[in-house]
Amino acid sequence: MSFPISTFSRQVQNIKIFGKDFLADSFTNIPQSIIEKTNRILYKQKTHPLSLLKNKLITFLTFKDFQLFENFIPIVTPKSNFDDLLIPPAHISRTRTDSFFINSSHLLRTHTTAHYADILTQQHQGNFVIVGDVYRRDTVDKRHYPVFHQMDIVRFFPADSSDSFIVQSLQSDIVSLLNAVFGRPIDFRWTAAYFPFTEASLEIEIRHNNEWIELLGCGILRQEILSAGAGITNKRAYAFGLGLERLAMILLDIQDIRMFWSEDERFLGQYSDGMLKKFTPFSIFPQSWRDVSFWIKENSNFHPNDFYQLVREIGCDLIQDVSLVRFPFIIHFVD
Ligand code: DAH
């Protein structure tokens, strides 16, 4: 395939997104296909597996006194997505190669953590959960898609709580949550991690099909985010953030992340009863039914297998299923 180079250097003058107009500039790199994705809001489609998983996670959080924020639109500023979270100026996620910029002053959030400042600066001092779609330029493979979904959880503690108490609570809250979601004790391990906005930073990995998979990042929220950023000095907090697709793929045995965007009934129909269950794979080809009828001369030595073989020859491997409705059904022609 070849594309004119203008496809890549195209300068959109005006960008309309969520009913707002933005002027493009030299930072703009958001394609129309991504703008369209912002309208899907999968995590709020009642029986979509990502929405069901969101509800399940929320139900099983060990603490119940939190406020849910799931209505933030995904347009954020570099300040809230990066600066307020102490993400260094040279961090790769600030570049046009890694993130989708509407222009130099607005981008699509790269994580739901981008809304901490929105919440904290309102002097909100209670526990909270944020859910949303997030956007990243990334590799093309079955585990990556430029849009995915995250949940961020923040739980507060009194100012005199020790690091070890907060980390212990964090670890036990996460393990209880995952055990409840999986419906069995998970096989897990903790690894040290680095996030600019947490001080003791950790990751949990779970064993799935004999492979260790990173599931979520967490840590004690840096005190400057609470104090300098939001004037909160009488509290400490832990935070953790997880990708919904990563968890859903393990939980439901979904092999390809693109499946979550499918509008095929054979996918959505599997969850229409609101139950999160293992995914039953189906053909990658669109479903299409054909009725075929024909008659056979009496006493011919036709066998249904003759017809099946004909189907194999003509339809190659595209035909999944042939059901025989009635055979033999004898019609006598009157001379
Ligand atoms: N925002 C991080 C990311 O997208 C994930 C994350 C890590 C969230 C640690 C947290 C946290 O709340 O404590 O990679």
Short mmCIF file of N, CA and C in Angstrom, two decimals, residues 95-153:
data_model
loop_
_atom_site.label_atom_id
_atom_site.label_comp_id
_atom_site.label_asym_id
_atom_site.label_seq_id
_atom_site.Cartn_x
_atom_site.Cartn_y
_atom_site.Cartn_z
N THR A 95 5.82 13.61 24.59
CA THR A 95 6.16 13.90 23.20
C THR A 95 5.03 13.54 22.23
N ARG A 96 5.14 14.12 21.03
CA ARG A 96 4.16 13.84 19.98
C ARG A 96 4.29 12.40 19.47
N THR A 97 5.42 11.78 19.74
CA THR A 97 5.56 10.40 19.26
C THR A 97 4.74 9.45 20.12
N ASP A 98 4.50 9.80 21.37
CA ASP A 98 3.86 8.86 22.28
C ASP A 98 2.43 9.20 22.66
N SER A 99 2.03 10.46 22.51
CA SER A 99 0.70 10.87 22.96
C SER A 99 -0.05 11.58 21.85
N PHE A 100 -1.37 11.66 22.01
CA PHE A 100 -2.20 12.32 20.99
C PHE A 100 -2.49 13.75 21.43
N PHE A 101 -1.88 14.70 20.73
CA PHE A 101 -2.07 16.10 21.06
C PHE A 101 -3.12 16.72 20.15
N ILE A 102 -4.06 17.44 20.79
CA ILE A 102 -5.04 18.21 20.01
C ILE A 102 -4.33 19.46 19.51
N ASN A 103 -3.56 20.06 20.40
CA ASN A 103 -2.62 21.13 20.05
C ASN A 103 -1.65 21.23 21.23
N SER A 104 -0.82 22.28 21.24
CA SER A 104 0.21 22.28 22.28
C SER A 104 -0.36 22.47 23.68
N SER A 105 -1.60 22.94 23.79
CA SER A 105 -2.13 23.13 25.15
C SER A 105 -3.16 22.07 25.58
N HIS A 106 -3.50 21.16 24.69
CA HIS A 106 -4.45 20.10 25.07
C HIS A 106 -4.06 18.76 24.45
N LEU A 107 -4.29 17.70 25.20
CA LEU A 107 -4.04 16.36 24.66
C LEU A 107 -5.13 15.42 25.18
N LEU A 108 -5.18 14.21 24.61
CA LEU A 108 -6.07 13.20 25.16
C LEU A 108 -5.32 12.57 26.33
N ARG A 109 -6.01 12.40 27.46
CA ARG A 109 -5.32 11.89 28.66
C ARG A 109 -4.62 10.57 28.33
N THR A 110 -3.43 10.42 28.87
CA THR A 110 -2.68 9.18 28.66
C THR A 110 -2.93 8.22 29.82
N HIS A 111 -3.53 8.74 30.89
CA HIS A 111 -3.90 7.89 32.03
C HIS A 111 -5.00 8.61 32.83
N THR A 112 -5.76 7.82 33.59
CA THR A 112 -6.82 8.45 34.38
C THR A 112 -6.24 9.21 35.59
N THR A 113 -4.98 8.94 35.88
CA THR A 113 -4.28 9.66 36.95
C THR A 113 -4.29 11.17 36.65
N ALA A 114 -4.49 11.53 35.39
CA ALA A 114 -4.52 12.94 34.97
C ALA A 114 -5.57 13.76 35.72
N HIS A 115 -6.53 13.10 36.35
CA HIS A 115 -7.61 13.86 37.01
C HIS A 115 -7.42 14.04 38.50
N TYR A 116 -6.30 13.55 39.04
CA TYR A 116 -6.08 13.73 40.49
C TYR A 116 -6.20 15.20 40.86
N ALA A 117 -5.52 16.05 40.06
CA ALA A 117 -5.51 17.47 40.40
C ALA A 117 -6.92 18.05 40.33
N ASP A 118 -7.68 17.66 39.30
CA ASP A 118 -9.07 18.17 39.18
C ASP A 118 -9.83 17.89 40.47
N ILE A 119 -9.62 16.69 41.02
CA ILE A 119 -10.38 16.27 42.19
C ILE A 119 -9.80 16.89 43.46
N LEU A 120 -8.48 16.82 43.59
CA LEU A 120 -7.86 17.29 44.83
C LEU A 120 -7.98 18.80 45.01
N THR A 121 -7.91 19.54 43.91
CA THR A 121 -7.98 21.00 44.07
C THR A 121 -9.39 21.46 44.44
N GLN A 122 -10.36 20.57 44.30
CA GLN A 122 -11.71 20.93 44.80
C GLN A 122 -11.80 20.65 46.29
N GLN A 123 -10.63 20.41 46.90
CA GLN A 123 -10.57 20.10 48.33
C GLN A 123 -11.31 18.82 48.66
N HIS A 124 -11.43 17.95 47.66
CA HIS A 124 -12.06 16.67 47.90
C HIS A 124 -11.07 15.84 48.71
N GLN A 125 -11.43 15.47 49.92
CA GLN A 125 -10.48 14.76 50.76
C GLN A 125 -10.92 13.35 51.08
N GLY A 126 -11.95 12.88 50.38
CA GLY A 126 -12.42 11.52 50.61
C GLY A 126 -11.83 10.59 49.57
N ASN A 127 -11.95 9.28 49.82
CA ASN A 127 -11.45 8.29 48.86
C ASN A 127 -12.17 8.46 47.52
N PHE A 128 -11.45 8.18 46.44
CA PHE A 128 -12.12 8.30 45.13
C PHE A 128 -11.61 7.27 44.13
N VAL A 129 -12.45 7.06 43.12
CA VAL A 129 -12.15 6.13 42.03
C VAL A 129 -12.42 6.89 40.72
N ILE A 130 -11.50 6.77 39.78
CA ILE A 130 -11.70 7.43 38.47
C ILE A 130 -11.70 6.32 37.41
N VAL A 131 -12.64 6.40 36.49
CA VAL A 131 -12.66 5.44 35.37
C VAL A 131 -12.73 6.25 34.08
N GLY A 132 -12.00 5.79 33.08
CA GLY A 132 -12.08 6.50 31.80
C GLY A 132 -11.30 5.82 30.70
N ASP A 133 -11.50 6.32 29.49
CA ASP A 133 -10.75 5.86 28.33
C ASP A 133 -9.46 6.67 28.26
N VAL A 134 -8.35 6.03 27.91
CA VAL A 134 -7.07 6.71 27.83
C VAL A 134 -6.43 6.42 26.47
N TYR A 135 -5.53 7.27 26.05
CA TYR A 135 -5.07 7.27 24.66
C TYR A 135 -3.55 7.31 24.59
N ARG A 136 -2.97 6.38 23.84
CA ARG A 136 -1.51 6.38 23.67
C ARG A 136 -1.14 5.90 22.29
N ARG A 137 -0.09 6.50 21.72
CA ARG A 137 0.45 5.99 20.46
C ARG A 137 1.36 4.84 20.85
N ASP A 138 1.17 3.69 20.21
CA ASP A 138 1.89 2.51 20.70
C ASP A 138 2.08 1.50 19.58
N THR A 139 2.66 0.37 19.92
CA THR A 139 2.90 -0.68 18.93
C THR A 139 1.56 -1.30 18.47
N VAL A 140 1.63 -2.00 17.36
CA VAL A 140 0.43 -2.69 16.87
C VAL A 140 0.60 -4.17 17.18
N ASP A 141 -0.17 -4.67 18.11
CA ASP A 141 -0.17 -6.10 18.39
C ASP A 141 -1.43 -6.43 19.17
N LYS A 142 -1.59 -7.71 19.52
CA LYS A 142 -2.88 -8.11 20.09
C LYS A 142 -3.12 -7.59 21.50
N ARG A 143 -2.08 -7.05 22.13
CA ARG A 143 -2.27 -6.52 23.50
C ARG A 143 -2.32 -5.00 23.55
N HIS A 144 -2.07 -4.31 22.42
CA HIS A 144 -2.05 -2.85 22.42
C HIS A 144 -3.07 -2.28 21.46
N TYR A 145 -3.69 -1.20 21.90
CA TYR A 145 -4.63 -0.49 21.04
C TYR A 145 -4.50 0.99 21.45
N PRO A 146 -4.64 1.92 20.52
CA PRO A 146 -4.39 3.33 20.90
C PRO A 146 -5.37 3.88 21.93
N VAL A 147 -6.47 3.19 22.13
CA VAL A 147 -7.41 3.60 23.17
C VAL A 147 -7.59 2.41 24.10
N PHE A 148 -7.51 2.63 25.39
CA PHE A 148 -7.85 1.58 26.34
C PHE A 148 -8.43 2.22 27.59
N HIS A 149 -8.69 1.43 28.59
CA HIS A 149 -9.43 1.97 29.75
C HIS A 149 -8.69 1.73 31.05
N GLN A 150 -8.78 2.70 31.92
CA GLN A 150 -8.09 2.57 33.21
C GLN A 150 -9.02 2.91 34.36
N MET A 151 -8.63 2.38 35.51
CA MET A 151 -9.31 2.75 36.75
C MET A 151 -8.22 3.15 37.73
N ASP A 152 -8.37 4.29 38.36
CA ASP A 152 -7.43 4.76 39.38
C ASP A 152 -8.17 4.82 40.70
N ILE A 153 -7.50 4.39 41.74
CA ILE A 153 -8.14 4.34 43.06
C ILE A 153 -7.25 5.08 44.06
#
